[in-house]
PDB file of C-alpha atoms in Angstrom:
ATOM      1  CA  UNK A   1      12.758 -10.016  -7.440  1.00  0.00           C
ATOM      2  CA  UNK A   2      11.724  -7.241  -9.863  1.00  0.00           C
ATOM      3  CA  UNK A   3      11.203  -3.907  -9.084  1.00  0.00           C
ATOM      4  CA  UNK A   4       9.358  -0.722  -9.741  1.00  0.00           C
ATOM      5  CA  UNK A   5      11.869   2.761  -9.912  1.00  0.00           C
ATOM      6  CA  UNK A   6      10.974   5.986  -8.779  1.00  0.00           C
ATOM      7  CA  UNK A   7      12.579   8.905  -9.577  1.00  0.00           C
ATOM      8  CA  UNK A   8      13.327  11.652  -7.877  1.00  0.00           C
ATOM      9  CA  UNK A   9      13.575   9.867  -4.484  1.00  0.00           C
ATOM     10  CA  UNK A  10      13.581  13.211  -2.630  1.00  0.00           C
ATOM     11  CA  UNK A  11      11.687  16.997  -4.659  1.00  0.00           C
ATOM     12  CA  UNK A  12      11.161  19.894  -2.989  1.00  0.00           C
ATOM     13  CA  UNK A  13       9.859  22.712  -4.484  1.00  0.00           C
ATOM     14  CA  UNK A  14       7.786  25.767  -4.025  1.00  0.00           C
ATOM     15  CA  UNK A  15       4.470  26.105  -3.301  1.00  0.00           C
ATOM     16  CA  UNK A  16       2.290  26.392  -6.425  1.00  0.00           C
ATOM     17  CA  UNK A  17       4.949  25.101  -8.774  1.00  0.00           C
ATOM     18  CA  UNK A  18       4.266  21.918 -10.650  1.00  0.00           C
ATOM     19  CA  UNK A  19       5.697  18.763 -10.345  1.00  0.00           C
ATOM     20  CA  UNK A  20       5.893  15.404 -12.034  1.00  0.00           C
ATOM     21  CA  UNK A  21       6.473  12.445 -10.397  1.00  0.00           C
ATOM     22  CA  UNK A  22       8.189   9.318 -12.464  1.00  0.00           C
ATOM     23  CA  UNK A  23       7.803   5.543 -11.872  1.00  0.00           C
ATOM     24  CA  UNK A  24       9.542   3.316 -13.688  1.00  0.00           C
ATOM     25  CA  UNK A  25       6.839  -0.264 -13.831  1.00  0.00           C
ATOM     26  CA  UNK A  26       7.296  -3.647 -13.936  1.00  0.00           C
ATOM     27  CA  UNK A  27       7.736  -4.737 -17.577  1.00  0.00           C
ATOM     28  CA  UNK A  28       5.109  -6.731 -18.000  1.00  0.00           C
ATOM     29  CA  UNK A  29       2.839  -5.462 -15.647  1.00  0.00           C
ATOM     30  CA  UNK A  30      -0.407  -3.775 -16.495  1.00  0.00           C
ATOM     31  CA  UNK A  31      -2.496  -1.892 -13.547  1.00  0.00           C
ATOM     32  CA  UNK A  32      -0.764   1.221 -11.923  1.00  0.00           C
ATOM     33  CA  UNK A  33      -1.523   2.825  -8.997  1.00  0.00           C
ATOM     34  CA  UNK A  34       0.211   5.756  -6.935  1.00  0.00           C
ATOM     35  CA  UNK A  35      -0.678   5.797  -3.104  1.00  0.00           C
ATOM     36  CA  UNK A  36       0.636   8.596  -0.884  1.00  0.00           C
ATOM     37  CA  UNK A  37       1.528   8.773   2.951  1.00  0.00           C
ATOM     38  CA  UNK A  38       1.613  11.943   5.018  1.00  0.00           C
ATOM     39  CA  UNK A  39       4.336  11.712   7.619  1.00  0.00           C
ATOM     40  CA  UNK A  40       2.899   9.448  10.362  1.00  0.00           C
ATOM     41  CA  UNK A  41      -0.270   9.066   8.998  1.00  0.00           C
ATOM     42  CA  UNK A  42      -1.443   6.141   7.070  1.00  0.00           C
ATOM     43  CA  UNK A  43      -0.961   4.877   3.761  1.00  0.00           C
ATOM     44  CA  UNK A  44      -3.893   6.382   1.016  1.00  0.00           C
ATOM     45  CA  UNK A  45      -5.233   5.470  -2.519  1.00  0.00           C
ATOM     46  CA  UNK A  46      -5.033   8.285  -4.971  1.00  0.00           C
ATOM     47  CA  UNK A  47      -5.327   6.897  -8.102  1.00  0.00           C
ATOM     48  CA  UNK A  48      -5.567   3.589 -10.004  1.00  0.00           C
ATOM     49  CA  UNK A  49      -4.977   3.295 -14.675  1.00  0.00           C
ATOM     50  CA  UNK A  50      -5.224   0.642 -16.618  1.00  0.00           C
ATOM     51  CA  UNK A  51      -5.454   0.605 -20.844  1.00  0.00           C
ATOM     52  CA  UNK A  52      -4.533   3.940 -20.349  1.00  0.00           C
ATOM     53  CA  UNK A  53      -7.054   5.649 -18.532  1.00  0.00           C
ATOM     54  CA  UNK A  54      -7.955   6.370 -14.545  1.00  0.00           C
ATOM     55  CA  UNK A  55     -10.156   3.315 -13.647  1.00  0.00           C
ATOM     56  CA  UNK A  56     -10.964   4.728  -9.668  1.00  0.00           C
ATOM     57  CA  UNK A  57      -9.721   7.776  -8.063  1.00  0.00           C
ATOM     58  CA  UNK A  58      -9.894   8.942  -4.455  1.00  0.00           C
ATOM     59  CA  UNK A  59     -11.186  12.439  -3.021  1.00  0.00           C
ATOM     60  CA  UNK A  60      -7.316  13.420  -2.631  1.00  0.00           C
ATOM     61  CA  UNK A  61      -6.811  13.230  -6.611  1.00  0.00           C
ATOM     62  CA  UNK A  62      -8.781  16.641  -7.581  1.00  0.00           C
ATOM     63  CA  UNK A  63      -8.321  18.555 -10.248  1.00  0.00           C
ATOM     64  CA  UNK A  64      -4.851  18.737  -9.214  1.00  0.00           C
ATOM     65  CA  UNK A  65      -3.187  15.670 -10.194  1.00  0.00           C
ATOM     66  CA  UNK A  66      -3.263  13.765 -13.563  1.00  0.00           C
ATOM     67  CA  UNK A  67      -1.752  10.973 -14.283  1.00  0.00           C
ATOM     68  CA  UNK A  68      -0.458   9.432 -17.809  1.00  0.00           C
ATOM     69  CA  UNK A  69       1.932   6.455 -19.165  1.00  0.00           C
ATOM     70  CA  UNK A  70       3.270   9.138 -21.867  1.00  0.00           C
ATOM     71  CA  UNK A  71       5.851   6.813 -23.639  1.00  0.00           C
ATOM     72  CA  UNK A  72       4.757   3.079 -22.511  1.00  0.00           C
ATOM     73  CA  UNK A  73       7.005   2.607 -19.778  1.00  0.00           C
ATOM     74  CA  UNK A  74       6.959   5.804 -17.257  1.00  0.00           C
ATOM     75  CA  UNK A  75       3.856   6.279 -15.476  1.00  0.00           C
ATOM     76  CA  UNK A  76       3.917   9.600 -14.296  1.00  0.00           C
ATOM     77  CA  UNK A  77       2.337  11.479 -11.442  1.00  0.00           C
ATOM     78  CA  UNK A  78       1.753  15.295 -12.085  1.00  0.00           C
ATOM     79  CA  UNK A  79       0.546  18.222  -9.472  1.00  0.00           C
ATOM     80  CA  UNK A  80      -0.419  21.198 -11.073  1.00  0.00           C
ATOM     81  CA  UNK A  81      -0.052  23.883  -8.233  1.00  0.00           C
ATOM     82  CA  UNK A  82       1.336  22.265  -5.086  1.00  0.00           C
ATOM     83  CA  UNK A  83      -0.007  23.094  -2.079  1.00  0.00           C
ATOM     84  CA  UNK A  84       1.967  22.749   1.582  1.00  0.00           C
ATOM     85  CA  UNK A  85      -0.610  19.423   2.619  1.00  0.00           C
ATOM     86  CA  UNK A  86       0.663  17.828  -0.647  1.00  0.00           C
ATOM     87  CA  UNK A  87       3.879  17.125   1.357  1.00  0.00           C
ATOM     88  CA  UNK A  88       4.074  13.414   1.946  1.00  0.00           C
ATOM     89  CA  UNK A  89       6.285   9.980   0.012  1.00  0.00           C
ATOM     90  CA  UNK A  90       4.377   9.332  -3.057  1.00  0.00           C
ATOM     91  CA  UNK A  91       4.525   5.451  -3.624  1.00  0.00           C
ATOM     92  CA  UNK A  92       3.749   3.433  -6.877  1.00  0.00           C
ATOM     93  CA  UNK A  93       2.542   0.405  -7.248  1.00  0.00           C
ATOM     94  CA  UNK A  94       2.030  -2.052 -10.197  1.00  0.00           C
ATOM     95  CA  UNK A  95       0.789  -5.208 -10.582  1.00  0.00           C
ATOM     96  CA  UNK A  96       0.914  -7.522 -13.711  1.00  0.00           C
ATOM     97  CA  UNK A  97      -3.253  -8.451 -12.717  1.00  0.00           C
ATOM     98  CA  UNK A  98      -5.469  -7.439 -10.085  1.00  0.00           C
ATOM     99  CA  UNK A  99      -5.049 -10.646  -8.164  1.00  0.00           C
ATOM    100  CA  UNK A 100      -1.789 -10.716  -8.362  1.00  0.00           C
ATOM    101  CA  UNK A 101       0.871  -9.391  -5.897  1.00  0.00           C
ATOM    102  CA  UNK A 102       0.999  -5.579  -6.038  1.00  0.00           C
ATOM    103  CA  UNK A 103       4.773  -4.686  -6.151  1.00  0.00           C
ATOM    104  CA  UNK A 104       5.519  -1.212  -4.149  1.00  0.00           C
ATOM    105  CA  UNK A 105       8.405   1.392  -5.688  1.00  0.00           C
ATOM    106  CA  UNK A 106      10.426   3.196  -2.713  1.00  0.00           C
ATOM    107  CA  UNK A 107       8.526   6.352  -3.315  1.00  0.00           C
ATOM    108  CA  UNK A 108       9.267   9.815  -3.337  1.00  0.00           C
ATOM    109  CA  UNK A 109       9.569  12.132  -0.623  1.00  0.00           C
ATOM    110  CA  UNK A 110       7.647  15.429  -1.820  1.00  0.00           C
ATOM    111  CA  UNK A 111       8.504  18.499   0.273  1.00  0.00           C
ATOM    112  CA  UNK A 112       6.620  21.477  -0.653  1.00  0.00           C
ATOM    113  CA  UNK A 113       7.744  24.398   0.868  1.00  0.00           C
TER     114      UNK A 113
ATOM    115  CA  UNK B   1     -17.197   1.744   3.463  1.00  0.00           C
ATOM    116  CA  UNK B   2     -14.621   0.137   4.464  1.00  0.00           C
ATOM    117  CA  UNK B   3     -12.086   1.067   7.706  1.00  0.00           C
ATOM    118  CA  UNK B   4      -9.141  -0.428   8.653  1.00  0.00           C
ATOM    119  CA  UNK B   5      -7.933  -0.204  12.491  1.00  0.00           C
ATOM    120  CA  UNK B   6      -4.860  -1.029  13.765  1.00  0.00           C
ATOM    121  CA  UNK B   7      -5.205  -0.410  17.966  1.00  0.00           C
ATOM    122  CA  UNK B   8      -1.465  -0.954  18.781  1.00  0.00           C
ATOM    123  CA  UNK B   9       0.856   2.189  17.556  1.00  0.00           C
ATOM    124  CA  UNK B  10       3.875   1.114  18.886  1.00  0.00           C
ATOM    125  CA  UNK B  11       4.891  -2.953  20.127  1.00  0.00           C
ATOM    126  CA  UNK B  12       8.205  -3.927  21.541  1.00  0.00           C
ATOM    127  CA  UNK B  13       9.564  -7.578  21.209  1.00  0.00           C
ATOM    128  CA  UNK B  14      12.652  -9.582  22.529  1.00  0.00           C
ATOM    129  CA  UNK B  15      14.743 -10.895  19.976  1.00  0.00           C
ATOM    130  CA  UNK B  16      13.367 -14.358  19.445  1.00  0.00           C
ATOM    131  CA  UNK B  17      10.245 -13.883  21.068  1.00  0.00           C
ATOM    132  CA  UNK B  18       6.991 -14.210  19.270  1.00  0.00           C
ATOM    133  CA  UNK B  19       4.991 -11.267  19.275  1.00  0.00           C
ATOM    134  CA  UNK B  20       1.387 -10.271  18.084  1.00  0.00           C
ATOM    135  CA  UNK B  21      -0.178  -7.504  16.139  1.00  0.00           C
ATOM    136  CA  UNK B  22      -3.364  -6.689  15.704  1.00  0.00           C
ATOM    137  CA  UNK B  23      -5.741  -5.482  12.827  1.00  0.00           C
ATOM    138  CA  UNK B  24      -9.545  -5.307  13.308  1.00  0.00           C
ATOM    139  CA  UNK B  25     -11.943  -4.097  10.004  1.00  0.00           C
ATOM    140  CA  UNK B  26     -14.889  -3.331   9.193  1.00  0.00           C
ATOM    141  CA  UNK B  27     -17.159  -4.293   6.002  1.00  0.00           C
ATOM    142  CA  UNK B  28     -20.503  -5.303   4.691  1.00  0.00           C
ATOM    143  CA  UNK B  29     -18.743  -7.392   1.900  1.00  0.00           C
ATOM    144  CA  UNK B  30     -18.299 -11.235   1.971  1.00  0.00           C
ATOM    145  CA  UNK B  31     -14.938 -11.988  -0.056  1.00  0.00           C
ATOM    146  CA  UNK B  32     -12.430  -9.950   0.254  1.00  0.00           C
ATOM    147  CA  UNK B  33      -8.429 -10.058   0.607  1.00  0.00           C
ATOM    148  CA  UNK B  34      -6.643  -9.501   3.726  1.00  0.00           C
ATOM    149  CA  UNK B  35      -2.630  -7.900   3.946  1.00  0.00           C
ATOM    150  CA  UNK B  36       0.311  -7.322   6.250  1.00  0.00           C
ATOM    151  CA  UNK B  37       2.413  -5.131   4.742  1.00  0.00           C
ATOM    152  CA  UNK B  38       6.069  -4.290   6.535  1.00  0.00           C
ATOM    153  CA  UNK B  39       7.863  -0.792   5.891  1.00  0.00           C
ATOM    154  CA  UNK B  40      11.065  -0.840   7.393  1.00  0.00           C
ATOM    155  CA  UNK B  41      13.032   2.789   7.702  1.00  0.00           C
ATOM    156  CA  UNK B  42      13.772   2.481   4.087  1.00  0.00           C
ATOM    157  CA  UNK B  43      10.199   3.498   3.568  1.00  0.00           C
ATOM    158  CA  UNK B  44       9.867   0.765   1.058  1.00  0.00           C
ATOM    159  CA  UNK B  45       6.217  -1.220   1.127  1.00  0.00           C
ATOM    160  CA  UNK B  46       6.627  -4.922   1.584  1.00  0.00           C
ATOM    161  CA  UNK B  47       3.965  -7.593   1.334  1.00  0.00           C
ATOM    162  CA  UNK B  48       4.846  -9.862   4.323  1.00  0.00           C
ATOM    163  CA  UNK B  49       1.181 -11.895   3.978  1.00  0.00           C
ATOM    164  CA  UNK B  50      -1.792 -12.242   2.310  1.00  0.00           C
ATOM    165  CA  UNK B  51      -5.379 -13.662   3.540  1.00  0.00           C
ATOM    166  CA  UNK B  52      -8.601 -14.556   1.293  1.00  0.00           C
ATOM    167  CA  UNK B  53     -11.506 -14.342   3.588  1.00  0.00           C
ATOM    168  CA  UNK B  54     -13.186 -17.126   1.868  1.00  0.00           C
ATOM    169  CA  UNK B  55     -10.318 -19.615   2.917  1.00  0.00           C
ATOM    170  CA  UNK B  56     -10.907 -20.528   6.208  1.00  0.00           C
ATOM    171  CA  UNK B  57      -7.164 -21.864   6.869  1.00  0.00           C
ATOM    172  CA  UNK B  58      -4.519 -18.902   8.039  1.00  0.00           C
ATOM    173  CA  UNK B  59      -2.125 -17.954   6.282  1.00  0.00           C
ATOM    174  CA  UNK B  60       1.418 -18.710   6.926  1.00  0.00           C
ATOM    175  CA  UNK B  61       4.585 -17.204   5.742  1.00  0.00           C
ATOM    176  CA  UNK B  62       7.957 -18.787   7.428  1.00  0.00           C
ATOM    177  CA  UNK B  63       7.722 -17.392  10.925  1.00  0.00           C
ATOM    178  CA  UNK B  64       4.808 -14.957  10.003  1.00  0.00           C
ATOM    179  CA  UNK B  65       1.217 -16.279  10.161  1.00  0.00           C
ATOM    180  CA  UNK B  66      -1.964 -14.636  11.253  1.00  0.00           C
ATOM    181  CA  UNK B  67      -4.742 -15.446  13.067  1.00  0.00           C
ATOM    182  CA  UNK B  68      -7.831 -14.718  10.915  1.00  0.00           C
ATOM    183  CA  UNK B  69     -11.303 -14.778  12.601  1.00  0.00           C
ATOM    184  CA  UNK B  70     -13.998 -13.592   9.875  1.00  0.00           C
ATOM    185  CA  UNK B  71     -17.063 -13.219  12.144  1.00  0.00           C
ATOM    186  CA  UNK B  72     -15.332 -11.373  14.595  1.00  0.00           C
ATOM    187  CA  UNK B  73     -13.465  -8.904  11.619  1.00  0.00           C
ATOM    188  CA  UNK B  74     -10.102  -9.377  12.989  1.00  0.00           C
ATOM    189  CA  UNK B  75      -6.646 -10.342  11.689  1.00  0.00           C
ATOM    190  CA  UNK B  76      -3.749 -10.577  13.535  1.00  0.00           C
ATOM    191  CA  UNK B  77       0.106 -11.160  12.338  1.00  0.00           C
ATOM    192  CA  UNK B  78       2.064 -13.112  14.962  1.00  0.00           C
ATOM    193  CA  UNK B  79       5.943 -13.144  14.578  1.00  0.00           C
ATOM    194  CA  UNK B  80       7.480 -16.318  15.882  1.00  0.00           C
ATOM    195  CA  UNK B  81      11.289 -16.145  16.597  1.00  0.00           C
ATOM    196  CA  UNK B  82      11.348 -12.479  16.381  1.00  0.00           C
ATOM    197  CA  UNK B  83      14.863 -10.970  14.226  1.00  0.00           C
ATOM    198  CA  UNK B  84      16.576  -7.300  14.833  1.00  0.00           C
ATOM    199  CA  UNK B  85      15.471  -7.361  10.930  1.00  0.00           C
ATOM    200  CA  UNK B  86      11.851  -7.489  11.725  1.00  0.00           C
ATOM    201  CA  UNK B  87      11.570  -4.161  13.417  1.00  0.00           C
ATOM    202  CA  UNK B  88       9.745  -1.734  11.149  1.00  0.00           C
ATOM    203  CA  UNK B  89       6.459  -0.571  10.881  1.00  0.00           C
ATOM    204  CA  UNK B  90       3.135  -3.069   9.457  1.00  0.00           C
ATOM    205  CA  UNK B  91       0.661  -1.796   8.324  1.00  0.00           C
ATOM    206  CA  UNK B  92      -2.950  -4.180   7.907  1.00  0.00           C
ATOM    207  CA  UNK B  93      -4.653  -3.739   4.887  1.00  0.00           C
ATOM    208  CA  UNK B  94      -7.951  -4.688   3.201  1.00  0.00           C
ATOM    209  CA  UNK B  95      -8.610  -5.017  -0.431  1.00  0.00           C
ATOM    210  CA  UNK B  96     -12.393  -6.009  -2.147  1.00  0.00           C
ATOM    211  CA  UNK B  97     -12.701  -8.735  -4.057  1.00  0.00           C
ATOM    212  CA  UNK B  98     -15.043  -7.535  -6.122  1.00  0.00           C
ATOM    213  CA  UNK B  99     -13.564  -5.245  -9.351  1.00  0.00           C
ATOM    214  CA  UNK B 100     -15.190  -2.158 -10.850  1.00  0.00           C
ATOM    215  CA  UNK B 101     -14.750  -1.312 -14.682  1.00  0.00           C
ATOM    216  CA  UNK B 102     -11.983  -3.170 -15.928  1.00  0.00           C
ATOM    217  CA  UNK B 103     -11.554  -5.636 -12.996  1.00  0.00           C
ATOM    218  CA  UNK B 104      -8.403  -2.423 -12.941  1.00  0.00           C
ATOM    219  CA  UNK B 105      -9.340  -1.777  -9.393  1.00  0.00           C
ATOM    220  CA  UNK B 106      -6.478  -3.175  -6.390  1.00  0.00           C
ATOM    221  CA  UNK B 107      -7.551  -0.164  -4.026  1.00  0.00           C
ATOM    222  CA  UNK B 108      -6.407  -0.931  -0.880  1.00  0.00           C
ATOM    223  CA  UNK B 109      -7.373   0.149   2.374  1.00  0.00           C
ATOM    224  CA  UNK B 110      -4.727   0.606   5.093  1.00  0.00           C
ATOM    225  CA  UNK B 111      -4.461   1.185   9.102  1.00  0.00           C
ATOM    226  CA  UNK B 112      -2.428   3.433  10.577  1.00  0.00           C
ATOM    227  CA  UNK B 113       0.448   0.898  11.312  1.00  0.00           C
ATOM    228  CA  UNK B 114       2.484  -0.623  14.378  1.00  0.00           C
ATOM    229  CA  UNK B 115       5.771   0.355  14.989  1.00  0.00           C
ATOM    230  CA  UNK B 116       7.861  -2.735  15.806  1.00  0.00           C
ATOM    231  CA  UNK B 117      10.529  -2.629  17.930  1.00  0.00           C
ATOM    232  CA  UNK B 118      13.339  -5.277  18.910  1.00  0.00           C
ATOM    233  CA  UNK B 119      14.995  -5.858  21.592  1.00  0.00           C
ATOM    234  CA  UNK B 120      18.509  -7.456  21.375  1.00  0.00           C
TER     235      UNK B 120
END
């Protein structure tokens, strides 16, 4: 089955340093998303892009976080200043349409220190 | 809006055993799409089964089906012949099925999971 990369799988960095987040989707597919779990907590929306813009965004993704496809192929996840509650496994997801299957990455395990 | 609630934290099975979990939502919307997701330790998201709440037959999925009752809001994932490999965390999930701008919306809405356990 295909899959969607994402690189680093751990970062840890200092609070109020920036960091960029890198996903790696489907070929083919065309909706992105990145969702983000605190440790024990559930599973929350941040962001969704298609044709290369944000199409929704949750209350989490302030001013923040940005996300871009800078090259056609990564779709990248950037926090400005990182803040200690910004500690939790980023996932992405991509789909090739919205009623298709929504294919998960491992995610990446921000520690923010 | 829409909530997700998933009243069992943890569940404990016998290998080969069948075992339930449940998922109860809540929404004002009349189509809509229905998940079990499974995260294992690996932390990876998989989709185990999927429900459209206009279909009135339950989904199935090899030894995973659920038990979908739309008036009452609840969806349940039972686990026939329960496997050491099953034991991970599921987490329900709800999707609209209605799309904003674009149709580019797959927002979905989780629970805060069940941690599966197996019993040799």
């Amino acid at each position: 089955e295909p899959e969607v990369t994402q690189t680093p799988s751990h970062q840890v960095t200092q609070m109020g340093q920036e960091v960029i987040l890198r996903c790696v989707p489907i070929s083919n597919h065309l909706y992105f998303y990145w969702y983000r779990q605190i440790l024990g907590q559930k599973v929350e929306f941040l962001v969704s892009f298609y044709n290369n813009e944000i199409s929704e965004k949750s209350e989490i993704f302030d001013d923040q976080f940005s996300v871009e496809r800078p090259d056609g192929s990564n779709f990248t996840l950037k926090i400005r200043s990182t803040k200690l509650e910004d500690s939790a496994m980023y996932f992405c997801a991509t789909t090739l349409a919205t009623n298709e299957k929504l294919f998960f990455g491992s995610g990446t395990q921000l520690s923010v220190l | 809006a829409q909530t997700v609630t998933q009243s069992q934290p943890e569940m404990s099975v016998q290998e080969a055993e069948t075992v339930t979990l449940s998922c109860t939502y809540d929404t004002s919307e009349s189509d809509y799409y229905l998940f079990w997701y499974k995260q294992p330790p690996s932390r990876q998201m998989i989709l185990v089964i999927r429900q459209e709440a206009y279909k009135q037959q339950n989904a199935t999925e090899n030894r995973f089906s659920v038990n979908f009752q739309k008036a009452a809001k609840s969806f349940s994932l039972k686990i026939s012949d329960s496997q050491l490999g099953d034991a991970a965390m599921y987490f329900c999930a709800y999707r609209s099925f209605y799309m904003n701008y674009g149709g580019a919306t797959n927002k979905l809405i989780f629970g805060t999971g069940t941690l599966l356990a197996v019993q040799p």
